[in-house]
mmCIF file of C-alpha atoms and ligand atoms in Angstrom:
data_model
loop_
_atom_site.group_PDB
_atom_site.id
_atom_site.type_symbol
_atom_site.label_atom_id
_atom_site.label_comp_id
_atom_site.label_asym_id
_atom_site.label_seq_id
_atom_site.Cartn_x
_atom_site.Cartn_y
_atom_site.Cartn_z
ATOM 1 C CA MET A 1159 -14.059 2.071 -10.137
ATOM 2 C CA SER A 1160 -13.751 6.009 -10.064
ATOM 3 C CA GLU A 1161 -11.403 7.751 -7.610
ATOM 4 C CA ILE A 1162 -12.882 10.032 -5.433
ATOM 5 C CA ALA A 1163 -10.732 12.814 -3.766
ATOM 6 C CA PHE A 1164 -11.576 14.096 -0.466
ATOM 7 C CA PRO A 1165 -11.371 17.836 -0.527
ATOM 8 C CA ASN A 1166 -11.114 17.708 3.491
ATOM 9 C CA ALA A 1167 -9.283 14.740 4.024
ATOM 10 C CA ASP A 1168 -7.842 16.036 7.143
ATOM 11 C CA ASP A 1169 -11.138 17.116 8.672
ATOM 12 C CA PHE A 1170 -12.514 14.544 11.157
ATOM 13 C CA THR A 1171 -15.451 16.219 12.444
ATOM 14 C CA HIS A 1172 -18.772 14.056 12.667
ATOM 15 C CA ASN A 1173 -19.924 16.001 9.705
ATOM 16 C CA ALA A 1174 -16.993 15.409 7.643
ATOM 17 C CA VAL A 1175 -17.016 11.866 8.328
ATOM 18 C CA ILE A 1176 -20.573 11.289 7.354
ATOM 19 C CA SER A 1177 -20.066 13.396 4.185
ATOM 20 C CA ARG A 1178 -16.954 11.006 3.090
ATOM 21 C CA MET A 1179 -19.391 8.098 3.494
ATOM 22 C CA SER A 1180 -21.948 9.439 1.311
ATOM 23 C CA GLN A 1181 -19.508 10.586 -1.179
ATOM 24 C CA LEU A 1182 -18.096 6.940 -1.376
ATOM 25 C CA GLY A 1183 -21.290 5.277 -0.583
ATOM 26 C CA HIS A 1184 -20.523 3.534 2.837
ATOM 27 C CA GLU A 1185 -23.450 2.199 4.784
ATOM 28 C CA GLN A 1186 -21.867 2.053 8.281
ATOM 29 C CA ILE A 1187 -18.696 2.710 9.976
ATOM 30 C CA LEU A 1188 -17.877 0.917 13.546
ATOM 31 C CA PHE A 1189 -15.268 2.577 15.696
ATOM 32 C CA CYS A 1190 -14.159 0.074 18.357
ATOM 33 C CA GLN A 1191 -11.888 0.654 21.389
ATOM 34 C CA ASP A 1192 -10.773 -1.005 24.757
ATOM 35 C CA SER A 1193 -8.034 0.783 26.573
ATOM 36 C CA ASP A 1194 -7.667 -2.672 28.639
ATOM 37 C CA CYS A 1195 -6.422 -4.772 25.900
ATOM 38 C CA GLY A 1196 -5.209 -1.746 23.843
ATOM 39 C CA LEU A 1197 -7.652 -2.193 21.015
ATOM 40 C CA LYS A 1198 -8.355 0.620 18.425
ATOM 41 C CA ALA A 1199 -10.180 -0.692 15.236
ATOM 42 C CA ILE A 1200 -12.437 0.776 12.506
ATOM 43 C CA ILE A 1201 -14.844 -1.730 10.855
ATOM 44 C CA ALA A 1202 -16.321 -0.205 7.391
ATOM 45 C CA ILE A 1203 -18.896 -1.682 5.822
ATOM 46 C CA HIS A 1204 -19.518 -0.280 2.278
ATOM 47 C CA ASP A 1205 -22.272 -1.778 0.392
ATOM 48 C CA THR A 1206 -24.576 -5.012 1.280
ATOM 49 C CA THR A 1207 -26.882 -5.130 -1.535
ATOM 50 C CA LEU A 1208 -25.332 -8.381 -2.731
ATOM 51 C CA GLY A 1209 -24.805 -10.027 0.492
ATOM 52 C CA PRO A 1210 -22.900 -9.494 3.779
ATOM 53 C CA ALA A 1211 -19.821 -7.307 3.661
ATOM 54 C CA LEU A 1212 -16.735 -9.607 3.209
ATOM 55 C CA GLY A 1213 -13.230 -8.133 3.652
ATOM 56 C CA GLY A 1214 -9.988 -8.894 5.832
ATOM 57 C CA THR A 1215 -9.077 -7.193 8.952
ATOM 58 C CA ARG A 1216 -5.470 -5.234 8.384
ATOM 59 C CA MET A 1217 -2.872 -4.803 11.337
ATOM 60 C CA TRP A 1218 -0.976 -1.579 10.714
ATOM 61 C CA MET A 1219 0.882 1.396 12.364
ATOM 62 C CA TYR A 1220 -1.005 4.072 10.888
ATOM 63 C CA SER A 1221 0.512 7.423 12.033
ATOM 64 C CA ASN A 1222 -3.029 8.761 12.886
ATOM 65 C CA GLU A 1223 -6.860 7.831 13.073
ATOM 66 C CA ARG A 1224 -7.522 9.743 10.034
ATOM 67 C CA GLU A 1225 -5.026 7.864 8.036
ATOM 68 C CA ALA A 1226 -6.494 4.834 9.484
ATOM 69 C CA LEU A 1227 -10.177 5.839 8.381
ATOM 70 C CA ASN A 1228 -8.981 6.833 4.921
ATOM 71 C CA ASP A 1229 -7.548 3.306 4.342
ATOM 72 C CA VAL A 1230 -10.650 1.555 5.710
ATOM 73 C CA LEU A 1231 -12.833 3.416 3.655
ATOM 74 C CA ARG A 1232 -10.864 2.871 0.514
ATOM 75 C CA LEU A 1233 -10.358 -0.873 1.099
ATOM 76 C CA SER A 1234 -14.026 -1.683 2.075
ATOM 77 C CA ARG A 1235 -15.298 0.207 -1.053
ATOM 78 C CA GLY A 1236 -12.630 -1.564 -3.092
ATOM 79 C CA MET A 1237 -14.031 -5.178 -1.981
ATOM 80 C CA THR A 1238 -17.318 -4.141 -3.100
ATOM 81 C CA TYR A 1239 -16.067 -3.917 -6.705
ATOM 82 C CA LYS A 1240 -13.913 -7.229 -6.297
ATOM 83 C CA ASN A 1241 -17.120 -9.291 -4.918
ATOM 84 C CA SER A 1242 -19.382 -7.902 -7.491
ATOM 85 C CA ILE A 1243 -17.300 -8.414 -10.251
ATOM 86 C CA SER A 1244 -16.372 -11.869 -9.395
ATOM 87 C CA GLY A 1245 -20.199 -12.706 -9.336
ATOM 88 C CA LEU A 1246 -20.334 -13.304 -5.641
ATOM 89 C CA ASP A 1247 -23.426 -12.859 -3.512
ATOM 90 C CA LEU A 1248 -21.155 -10.963 -0.953
ATOM 91 C CA GLY A 1249 -20.747 -7.063 -0.275
ATOM 92 C CA GLY A 1250 -17.914 -5.102 0.609
ATOM 93 C CA GLY A 1251 -16.151 -4.186 3.668
ATOM 94 C CA LYS A 1252 -13.060 -4.262 5.853
ATOM 95 C CA ALA A 1253 -11.364 -3.648 9.224
ATOM 96 C CA VAL A 1254 -8.142 -2.215 10.350
ATOM 97 C CA ILE A 1255 -6.689 -2.547 13.843
ATOM 98 C CA ILE A 1256 -4.245 0.552 14.460
ATOM 99 C CA GLY A 1257 -1.186 -0.729 15.872
ATOM 100 C CA ASP A 1258 2.224 -2.427 15.368
ATOM 101 C CA SER A 1259 1.455 -6.333 14.490
ATOM 102 C CA LYS A 1260 5.027 -7.364 15.777
ATOM 103 C CA SER A 1261 4.366 -6.110 19.250
ATOM 104 C CA MET A 1262 0.974 -5.397 20.066
ATOM 105 C CA LYS A 1263 -1.019 -8.376 19.344
ATOM 106 C CA SER A 1264 -2.344 -10.472 22.245
ATOM 107 C CA GLU A 1265 -5.508 -13.143 22.607
ATOM 108 C CA ALA A 1266 -7.385 -10.359 24.550
ATOM 109 C CA LEU A 1267 -7.058 -8.063 21.785
ATOM 110 C CA PHE A 1268 -8.421 -10.062 18.949
ATOM 111 C CA ARG A 1269 -11.175 -11.643 21.401
ATOM 112 C CA ARG A 1270 -12.227 -8.059 21.845
ATOM 113 C CA PHE A 1271 -12.264 -7.370 18.332
ATOM 114 C CA GLY A 1272 -14.202 -10.532 17.520
ATOM 115 C CA ARG A 1273 -16.494 -9.265 19.882
ATOM 116 C CA PHE A 1274 -17.231 -6.019 17.806
ATOM 117 C CA VAL A 1275 -17.504 -8.082 14.865
ATOM 118 C CA ASN A 1276 -20.303 -10.174 16.154
ATOM 119 C CA SER A 1277 -21.975 -7.210 17.479
ATOM 120 C CA LEU A 1278 -22.842 -6.567 13.725
ATOM 121 C CA SER A 1279 -24.707 -10.015 13.602
ATOM 122 C CA GLY A 1280 -23.273 -11.146 10.313
ATOM 123 C CA LYS A 1281 -23.518 -8.004 8.322
ATOM 124 C CA TYR A 1282 -19.506 -8.377 8.363
ATOM 125 C CA ILE A 1283 -17.382 -11.310 7.904
ATOM 126 C CA THR A 1284 -13.789 -11.133 8.440
ATOM 127 C CA ALA A 1285 -10.600 -12.841 7.276
ATOM 128 C CA GLU A 1286 -6.663 -12.149 7.328
ATOM 129 C CA ASP A 1287 -5.017 -9.471 5.850
ATOM 130 C CA VAL A 1288 -1.736 -7.648 6.222
ATOM 131 C CA GLY A 1289 -0.229 -8.157 9.639
ATOM 132 C CA ILE A 1290 -2.787 -10.775 10.918
ATOM 133 C CA SER A 1291 -2.114 -14.629 10.948
ATOM 134 C CA PRO A 1292 -4.446 -17.428 10.958
ATOM 135 C CA GLU A 1293 -3.735 -17.977 14.469
ATOM 136 C CA ASP A 1294 -5.245 -14.430 15.362
ATOM 137 C CA MET A 1295 -8.222 -15.437 13.693
ATOM 138 C CA VAL A 1296 -8.439 -18.533 15.885
ATOM 139 C CA HIS A 1297 -8.707 -15.795 18.720
ATOM 140 C CA VAL A 1298 -11.515 -13.948 16.852
ATOM 141 C CA SER A 1299 -13.342 -17.013 16.237
ATOM 142 C CA LYS A 1300 -13.751 -17.754 19.905
ATOM 143 C CA GLU A 1301 -16.162 -14.462 20.034
ATOM 144 C CA THR A 1302 -17.800 -14.797 16.332
ATOM 145 C CA ASP A 1303 -18.666 -17.141 13.934
ATOM 146 C CA HIS A 1304 -18.534 -14.382 11.184
ATOM 147 C CA VAL A 1305 -14.798 -15.142 10.190
ATOM 148 C CA VAL A 1306 -13.085 -17.255 7.575
ATOM 149 C CA GLY A 1307 -9.565 -18.097 6.572
ATOM 150 C CA LEU A 1308 -9.313 -20.506 9.893
ATOM 151 C CA PRO A 1309 -6.556 -23.112 9.859
ATOM 152 C CA GLY A 1310 -8.256 -26.388 8.663
ATOM 153 C CA LYS A 1311 -10.703 -24.635 6.928
ATOM 154 C CA SER A 1312 -10.472 -23.302 3.313
ATOM 155 C CA GLY A 1313 -6.626 -22.719 3.865
ATOM 156 C CA ASP A 1314 -4.313 -20.700 2.117
ATOM 157 C CA PRO A 1315 -6.029 -19.117 -0.695
ATOM 158 C CA SER A 1316 -2.665 -18.140 -2.744
ATOM 159 C CA PRO A 1317 -2.932 -21.306 -5.216
ATOM 160 C CA VAL A 1318 -6.645 -20.446 -5.793
ATOM 161 C CA THR A 1319 -5.368 -16.770 -6.404
ATOM 162 C CA ALA A 1320 -2.671 -17.682 -8.780
ATOM 163 C CA TYR A 1321 -4.882 -20.119 -10.906
ATOM 164 C CA GLY A 1322 -7.323 -17.012 -11.539
ATOM 165 C CA VAL A 1323 -4.300 -14.708 -12.635
ATOM 166 C CA TYR A 1324 -3.166 -17.729 -14.749
ATOM 167 C CA VAL A 1325 -6.603 -18.285 -16.694
ATOM 168 C CA GLY A 1326 -7.025 -14.106 -16.539
ATOM 169 C CA MET A 1327 -3.645 -14.050 -18.468
ATOM 170 C CA LYS A 1328 -4.599 -16.811 -20.958
ATOM 171 C CA ALA A 1329 -7.887 -14.530 -21.625
ATOM 172 C CA CYS A 1330 -5.528 -11.381 -22.278
ATOM 173 C CA ALA A 1331 -3.300 -13.830 -24.751
ATOM 174 C CA LYS A 1332 -6.506 -15.039 -26.526
ATOM 175 C CA ILE A 1333 -7.242 -11.374 -27.367
ATOM 176 C CA HIS A 1334 -3.796 -10.256 -28.336
ATOM 177 C CA PHE A 1335 -2.469 -13.380 -30.128
ATOM 178 C CA GLY A 1336 -5.759 -14.880 -31.437
ATOM 179 C CA ASN A 1337 -5.494 -18.064 -29.086
ATOM 180 C CA ASP A 1338 -5.063 -18.566 -25.315
ATOM 181 C CA SER A 1339 -1.966 -20.793 -25.401
ATOM 182 C CA LEU A 1340 0.959 -19.520 -23.053
ATOM 183 C CA PHE A 1341 3.250 -22.000 -24.646
ATOM 184 C CA GLY A 1342 6.476 -20.216 -25.602
ATOM 185 C CA LYS A 1343 5.188 -16.886 -24.112
ATOM 186 C CA ARG A 1344 7.547 -14.850 -22.209
ATOM 187 C CA VAL A 1345 6.200 -14.181 -18.991
ATOM 188 C CA MET A 1346 8.091 -11.762 -16.320
ATOM 189 C CA VAL A 1347 6.746 -12.844 -12.531
ATOM 190 C CA GLN A 1348 7.912 -9.724 -10.198
ATOM 191 C CA GLY A 1349 7.770 -11.182 -6.858
ATOM 192 C CA VAL A 1350 7.569 -15.185 -6.138
ATOM 193 C CA GLY A 1351 6.096 -15.360 -2.813
ATOM 194 C CA HIS A 1352 2.823 -17.286 -1.996
ATOM 195 C CA VAL A 1353 0.889 -16.311 -5.162
ATOM 196 C CA GLY A 1354 3.688 -15.559 -7.656
ATOM 197 C CA GLU A 1355 5.498 -19.113 -6.850
ATOM 198 C CA TYR A 1356 2.100 -20.884 -7.774
ATOM 199 C CA LEU A 1357 1.622 -18.715 -11.060
ATOM 200 C CA VAL A 1358 5.232 -19.769 -11.915
ATOM 201 C CA LYS A 1359 4.378 -23.462 -11.360
ATOM 202 C CA TYR A 1360 1.045 -22.975 -13.753
ATOM 203 C CA LEU A 1361 3.041 -21.196 -16.471
ATOM 204 C CA ARG A 1362 5.868 -23.661 -16.504
ATOM 205 C CA GLU A 1363 3.329 -26.565 -16.697
ATOM 206 C CA GLU A 1364 1.839 -24.840 -19.915
ATOM 207 C CA GLY A 1365 5.323 -24.335 -21.305
ATOM 208 C CA ALA A 1366 5.700 -20.601 -20.795
ATOM 209 C CA ILE A 1367 9.224 -19.144 -21.012
ATOM 210 C CA VAL A 1368 9.221 -17.579 -17.107
ATOM 211 C CA SER A 1369 11.558 -14.936 -15.741
ATOM 212 C CA ILE A 1370 11.439 -13.972 -12.355
ATOM 213 C CA SER A 1371 12.560 -11.349 -9.524
ATOM 214 C CA ASP A 1372 12.375 -10.875 -5.708
ATOM 215 C CA ILE A 1373 14.044 -8.924 -3.175
ATOM 216 C CA GLN A 1374 14.646 -12.381 -1.259
ATOM 217 C CA GLU A 1375 17.696 -14.170 -2.688
ATOM 218 C CA ASP A 1376 17.148 -17.633 -1.318
ATOM 219 C CA THR A 1377 13.363 -17.669 -2.335
ATOM 220 C CA LEU A 1378 14.373 -16.503 -6.071
ATOM 221 C CA LYS A 1379 17.025 -19.258 -6.089
ATOM 222 C CA ARG A 1380 14.599 -21.891 -4.860
ATOM 223 C CA VAL A 1381 12.041 -21.130 -7.430
ATOM 224 C CA SER A 1382 14.334 -20.755 -10.201
ATOM 225 C CA SER A 1383 15.683 -23.949 -9.728
ATOM 226 C CA ALA A 1384 12.380 -25.799 -9.047
ATOM 227 C CA TYR A 1385 10.757 -24.222 -11.991
ATOM 228 C CA ASN A 1386 13.700 -23.417 -14.495
ATOM 229 C CA ALA A 1387 12.577 -19.720 -14.346
ATOM 230 C CA LYS A 1388 15.075 -16.954 -15.275
ATOM 231 C CA ILE A 1389 16.368 -14.744 -12.414
ATOM 232 C CA VAL A 1390 16.004 -10.960 -13.644
ATOM 233 C CA ASN A 1391 17.894 -8.156 -11.579
ATOM 234 C CA LEU A 1392 15.156 -6.044 -9.894
ATOM 235 C CA GLU A 1393 15.867 -2.989 -11.567
ATOM 236 C CA ASP A 1394 15.804 -4.512 -14.956
ATOM 237 C CA VAL A 1395 12.278 -5.968 -14.970
ATOM 238 C CA TYR A 1396 10.768 -2.910 -16.867
ATOM 239 C CA ASP A 1397 13.126 -2.984 -19.941
ATOM 240 C CA LEU A 1398 12.780 -6.593 -20.319
ATOM 241 C CA GLU A 1399 11.583 -8.190 -23.687
ATOM 242 C CA MET A 1400 8.544 -9.888 -22.923
ATOM 243 C CA ASP A 1401 4.828 -10.720 -23.777
ATOM 244 C CA VAL A 1402 3.442 -10.643 -20.086
ATOM 245 C CA TYR A 1403 4.506 -8.360 -17.271
ATOM 246 C CA ALA A 1404 2.729 -10.253 -14.241
ATOM 247 C CA PRO A 1405 3.221 -7.971 -10.860
ATOM 248 C CA CYS A 1406 2.824 -10.375 -8.005
ATOM 249 C CA ALA A 1407 4.630 -8.027 -5.397
ATOM 250 C CA LEU A 1408 3.690 -4.643 -4.428
ATOM 251 C CA GLY A 1409 1.322 -1.976 -5.587
ATOM 252 C CA ALA A 1410 1.762 1.017 -7.572
ATOM 253 C CA THR A 1411 4.098 -0.655 -10.106
ATOM 254 C CA LEU A 1412 2.371 0.911 -13.051
ATOM 255 C CA ASN A 1413 3.352 4.287 -12.619
ATOM 256 C CA ASP A 1414 5.131 7.164 -14.893
ATOM 257 C CA ASP A 1415 8.627 5.690 -14.902
ATOM 258 C CA THR A 1416 7.499 1.856 -15.536
ATOM 259 C CA LEU A 1417 5.003 2.905 -18.339
ATOM 260 C CA SER A 1418 7.391 5.005 -20.199
ATOM 261 C CA ARG A 1419 9.839 1.698 -20.225
ATOM 262 C CA LEU A 1420 7.266 -1.206 -20.470
ATOM 263 C CA LYS A 1421 7.133 -2.670 -23.884
ATOM 264 C CA CYS A 1422 4.767 -5.835 -23.244
ATOM 265 C CA PRO A 1423 1.286 -6.348 -25.000
ATOM 266 C CA ILE A 1424 -0.042 -7.446 -21.675
ATOM 267 C CA ILE A 1425 -0.050 -6.409 -17.886
ATOM 268 C CA ALA A 1426 -1.789 -9.380 -15.821
ATOM 269 C CA GLY A 1427 -0.672 -9.792 -12.293
ATOM 270 C CA ALA A 1428 -2.008 -10.553 -8.628
ATOM 271 C CA ALA A 1429 -0.810 -7.531 -6.835
ATOM 272 C CA ASN A 1430 -3.513 -5.205 -5.482
ATOM 273 C CA ASN A 1431 -3.535 -1.655 -6.498
ATOM 274 C CA GLN A 1432 -1.086 -1.886 -9.397
ATOM 275 C CA LEU A 1433 -2.225 1.574 -10.928
ATOM 276 C CA LYS A 1434 -0.475 4.261 -9.130
ATOM 277 C CA ASP A 1435 -2.887 6.799 -10.140
ATOM 278 C CA GLU A 1436 -5.858 4.878 -11.404
ATOM 279 C CA GLY A 1437 -7.319 7.601 -13.810
ATOM 280 C CA LYS A 1438 -3.978 8.826 -14.956
ATOM 281 C CA HIS A 1439 -2.194 5.372 -15.248
ATOM 282 C CA GLY A 1440 -5.221 3.435 -16.427
ATOM 283 C CA ASP A 1441 -5.796 6.004 -19.373
ATOM 284 C CA LEU A 1442 -2.183 5.889 -20.255
ATOM 285 C CA ILE A 1443 -1.789 2.183 -20.760
ATOM 286 C CA MET A 1444 -4.666 1.930 -23.163
ATOM 287 C CA LYS A 1445 -3.202 4.911 -25.041
ATOM 288 C CA LYS A 1446 0.005 2.704 -25.377
ATOM 289 C CA GLY A 1447 -2.148 -0.015 -26.799
ATOM 290 C CA ILE A 1448 -1.289 -2.408 -23.576
ATOM 291 C CA ILE A 1449 -4.016 -5.099 -22.774
ATOM 292 C CA TYR A 1450 -4.506 -4.447 -19.037
ATOM 293 C CA ALA A 1451 -6.331 -7.016 -16.755
ATOM 294 C CA PRO A 1452 -7.616 -5.161 -13.768
ATOM 295 C CA ASP A 1453 -6.324 -6.345 -10.629
ATOM 296 C CA TYR A 1454 -9.139 -6.741 -8.591
ATOM 297 C CA ALA A 1455 -10.981 -8.598 -11.450
ATOM 298 C CA ILE A 1456 -7.954 -10.961 -12.128
ATOM 299 C CA ASN A 1457 -6.745 -11.331 -8.406
ATOM 300 C CA ALA A 1458 -10.118 -12.273 -7.241
ATOM 301 C CA GLY A 1459 -9.223 -16.179 -6.384
ATOM 302 C CA GLY A 1460 -8.628 -15.478 -2.955
ATOM 303 C CA VAL A 1461 -11.835 -13.910 -2.278
ATOM 304 C CA ILE A 1462 -13.669 -16.717 -4.166
ATOM 305 C CA ASN A 1463 -11.975 -19.034 -1.704
ATOM 306 C CA CYS A 1464 -13.078 -17.227 1.314
ATOM 307 C CA PHE A 1465 -16.677 -17.379 0.074
ATOM 308 C CA SER A 1466 -16.553 -21.096 -0.288
ATOM 309 C CA GLU A 1467 -15.865 -21.547 3.190
ATOM 310 C CA VAL A 1468 -18.673 -19.087 4.232
ATOM 311 C CA LYS A 1469 -20.906 -21.167 2.124
ATOM 312 C CA GLY A 1470 -19.526 -24.414 3.086
ATOM 313 C CA LEU A 1471 -18.502 -25.174 -0.442
ATOM 314 C CA SER A 1472 -15.641 -27.532 -1.753
ATOM 315 C CA SER A 1473 -12.259 -26.739 -2.982
ATOM 316 C CA GLU A 1474 -13.261 -28.017 -6.247
ATOM 317 C CA TRP A 1475 -16.194 -25.208 -6.392
ATOM 318 C CA ALA A 1476 -13.603 -22.538 -5.367
ATOM 319 C CA ARG A 1477 -11.414 -23.738 -8.414
ATOM 320 C CA ASP A 1478 -14.227 -23.815 -11.029
ATOM 321 C CA LYS A 1479 -15.404 -20.474 -9.913
ATOM 322 C CA ALA A 1480 -11.971 -19.041 -10.339
ATOM 323 C CA GLU A 1481 -11.502 -20.783 -13.571
ATOM 324 C CA LYS A 1482 -14.547 -18.380 -14.837
ATOM 325 C CA ILE A 1483 -12.239 -15.432 -14.007
ATOM 326 C CA TYR A 1484 -11.215 -16.192 -17.891
ATOM 327 C CA ASP A 1485 -14.659 -15.289 -19.254
ATOM 328 C CA THR A 1486 -14.588 -11.965 -16.601
ATOM 329 C CA ILE A 1487 -11.429 -10.762 -18.175
ATOM 330 C CA LEU A 1488 -12.119 -11.885 -21.648
ATOM 331 C CA ASN A 1489 -15.723 -9.841 -21.533
ATOM 332 C CA ILE A 1490 -13.749 -6.685 -19.987
ATOM 333 C CA ILE A 1491 -10.833 -6.429 -22.432
ATOM 334 C CA LYS A 1492 -13.355 -7.108 -25.492
ATOM 335 C CA LYS A 1493 -15.643 -4.232 -24.185
ATOM 336 C CA SER A 1494 -12.611 -2.237 -23.597
ATOM 337 C CA LYS A 1495 -11.538 -2.472 -27.113
ATOM 338 C CA SER A 1496 -14.986 -2.370 -28.901
ATOM 339 C CA GLU A 1497 -15.985 0.808 -26.963
ATOM 340 C CA ASN A 1498 -12.606 2.252 -26.717
ATOM 341 C CA ILE A 1499 -12.635 2.923 -22.793
ATOM 342 C CA PRO A 1500 -9.844 1.652 -20.586
ATOM 343 C CA SER A 1501 -10.422 -1.508 -18.933
ATOM 344 C CA TYR A 1502 -10.200 -0.271 -15.259
ATOM 345 C CA LYS A 1503 -13.249 1.958 -16.295
ATOM 346 C CA ILE A 1504 -15.116 -1.138 -17.971
ATOM 347 C CA ALA A 1505 -14.477 -3.081 -14.700
ATOM 348 C CA GLY A 1506 -15.832 -0.569 -12.220
ATOM 349 C CA GLN A 1507 -18.729 -0.118 -14.851
ATOM 350 C CA LEU A 1508 -19.710 -3.889 -14.584
ATOM 351 C CA ALA A 1509 -19.259 -4.016 -11.076
ATOM 352 C CA GLU A 1510 -21.619 -1.056 -10.427
ATOM 353 C CA GLU A 1511 -24.203 -2.492 -12.950
ATOM 354 C CA ARG A 1512 -24.624 -5.812 -11.123
ATOM 355 C CA ILE A 1513 -25.316 -3.938 -7.608
ATOM 356 C CA ALA A 1514 -27.528 -1.321 -9.292
ATOM 357 C CA THR A 1515 -29.716 -4.231 -10.994
ATOM 358 C CA MET A 1516 -29.749 -5.858 -7.821
ATOM 359 C CA LYS A 1517 -30.995 -2.576 -5.938
ATOM 360 C CA LYS A 1518 -33.796 -2.378 -8.505
ATOM 361 C CA LYS A 1519 -34.935 -6.137 -7.533
ATOM 362 C CA ASN A 1520 -35.010 -5.216 -3.930
ATOM 363 C CA VAL A 1521 -37.215 -2.429 -4.373
HETATM 364 P P1 LIG B 1000 3.763 -12.575 -0.488
HETATM 365 O O1 LIG B 1000 4.082 -11.450 0.726
HETATM 366 O O2 LIG B 1000 3.746 -13.937 -0.100
HETATM 367 O O3 LIG B 1000 4.567 -12.214 -1.712
HETATM 368 C C1 LIG B 1000 5.292 -11.141 -2.437
HETATM 369 C C2 LIG B 1000 6.706 -11.598 -2.825
HETATM 370 O O4 LIG B 1000 7.086 -10.268 -3.376
HETATM 371 C C3 LIG B 1000 7.760 -11.706 -1.592
HETATM 372 O O5 LIG B 1000 8.320 -12.696 -1.961
HETATM 373 C C4 LIG B 1000 8.554 -10.714 -1.495
HETATM 374 O O6 LIG B 1000 9.755 -10.857 -1.264
HETATM 375 C C5 LIG B 1000 8.682 -9.908 -2.935
HETATM 376 N N1 LIG B 1000 8.907 -8.661 -3.352
HETATM 377 C C6 LIG B 1000 8.561 -7.423 -2.374
HETATM 378 N N2 LIG B 1000 8.909 -6.496 -2.914
HETATM 379 C C7 LIG B 1000 9.501 -6.540 -4.126
HETATM 380 C C8 LIG B 1000 9.718 -6.076 -5.332
HETATM 381 N N3 LIG B 1000 10.456 -4.512 -5.263
HETATM 382 N N4 LIG B 1000 10.373 -6.815 -6.633
HETATM 383 C C9 LIG B 1000 10.011 -8.258 -6.537
HETATM 384 N N5 LIG B 1000 9.851 -8.759 -5.684
HETATM 385 C C10 LIG B 1000 9.429 -8.171 -4.390
HETATM 386 O O7 LIG B 1000 2.496 -12.094 -0.924
HETATM 387 P P2 LIG B 1000 1.485 -12.814 -1.779
HETATM 388 O O8 LIG B 1000 0.444 -13.533 -0.710
HETATM 389 O O9 LIG B 1000 2.008 -13.790 -2.821
HETATM 390 O O10 LIG B 1000 0.843 -11.555 -2.775
HETATM 391 C C11 LIG B 1000 1.079 -10.795 -3.924
HETATM 392 C C12 LIG B 1000 0.416 -9.833 -4.036
HETATM 393 O O11 LIG B 1000 -0.976 -10.491 -4.498
HETATM 394 C C13 LIG B 1000 0.083 -8.868 -2.907
HETATM 395 O O12 LIG B 1000 -0.112 -7.354 -3.761
HETATM 396 C C14 LIG B 1000 -1.318 -9.161 -2.529
HETATM 397 O O13 LIG B 1000 -2.051 -7.991 -1.862
HETATM 398 C C15 LIG B 1000 -1.891 -9.563 -3.871
HETATM 399 N N6 LIG B 1000 -3.017 -10.677 -3.648
HETATM 400 C C16 LIG B 1000 -2.778 -11.682 -2.849
HETATM 401 C C17 LIG B 1000 -3.683 -12.680 -2.659
HETATM 402 C C18 LIG B 1000 -3.456 -13.876 -2.038
HETATM 403 O O14 LIG B 1000 -4.523 -14.846 -2.071
HETATM 404 N N7 LIG B 1000 -2.390 -14.161 -1.197
HETATM 405 C C19 LIG B 1000 -5.116 -12.415 -3.009
HETATM 406 C C20 LIG B 1000 -5.332 -11.262 -3.820
HETATM 407 C C21 LIG B 1000 -4.434 -10.375 -4.080
#
């Protein structure tokens, strides 16, 4: 997925917004506000060639509306690529609600937001994202059917996400070691939250030697003793002798500093936006001879889980589909090696090709 810089990112005129939409290929933006309940939101629909645009709603205290707009444009475009590379019949979209998720939530706000989602008649399907809980989505669902991730439905996506990361990591191992066994391989899992803990479980079940780090001491100790994983200090992660670095906490951990230190042959983890500067650091990883599983391809288990809810499919279907992440990653890395093109670029090309093929069929 190529990065597009906005020369006039501060320009917020009507013309500038439309021109940014056309640069990035967005179909539609819905600006939503209701001063009675304090709602200020933006819904961005990037591309619906493959199906309705699915992507979560983020609630965040953006410092201004431009920042919110830039974020929703970037995130919705990312969803198009993620849904496409995962072989899902879904387009890409995203919503942001501008506000403090600790103090500004109310039933009225989420129901009002739900009515805006409903006004799009299913062109956009929403779900939880940063700052939003399943309970908030229950309020949204009182006003629209176009919402997934509700309590009692497809449930927590983290186990499926972790499973996809696990099989994607095995595909990387197959390329590097000649077989996909992770038995005895040294894996560093950075962040043992929802996804990271399940990943540790799958890895330990296969006999990998797992090290972990986290900023939360209690989580760290609990996961360490439950799965016999070695605790590593936060600052020592990037200097560790390891076979696989699995970032499962924050984004942008692949940057100038960390790439000058990492010695592992494989990077495969769940975190979103791992490359601080996609072009620069994606290229650098290849130059260093490291195999990199593009984040939005390897962490697609969550959106696969959402899709199963949209279509009324079983949890077994979601797991089987997540298992195919193995083939997706294998294909990306093989192509990357044979064509000598960084894996993030190959993933972008494959996602774009699927959409272009479908566009031709639609004509
Ligand atoms: P989470 O918040 O449950 O877990 C993140 C963990 O990382 C927490 O335990 C946190 O304490 C820890 N952490 C934060 N800063 C850290 C640091 N500097 N070093 C080490 N640990 C640190 O989140 P999650 O749901 O497990 O998601 C993890 C990552 O995967 C995120 O980037 C998320 O966007 C991405 N992701 C998650 C899903 C999903 O299904 N949950 C799907 C796709 C992508």
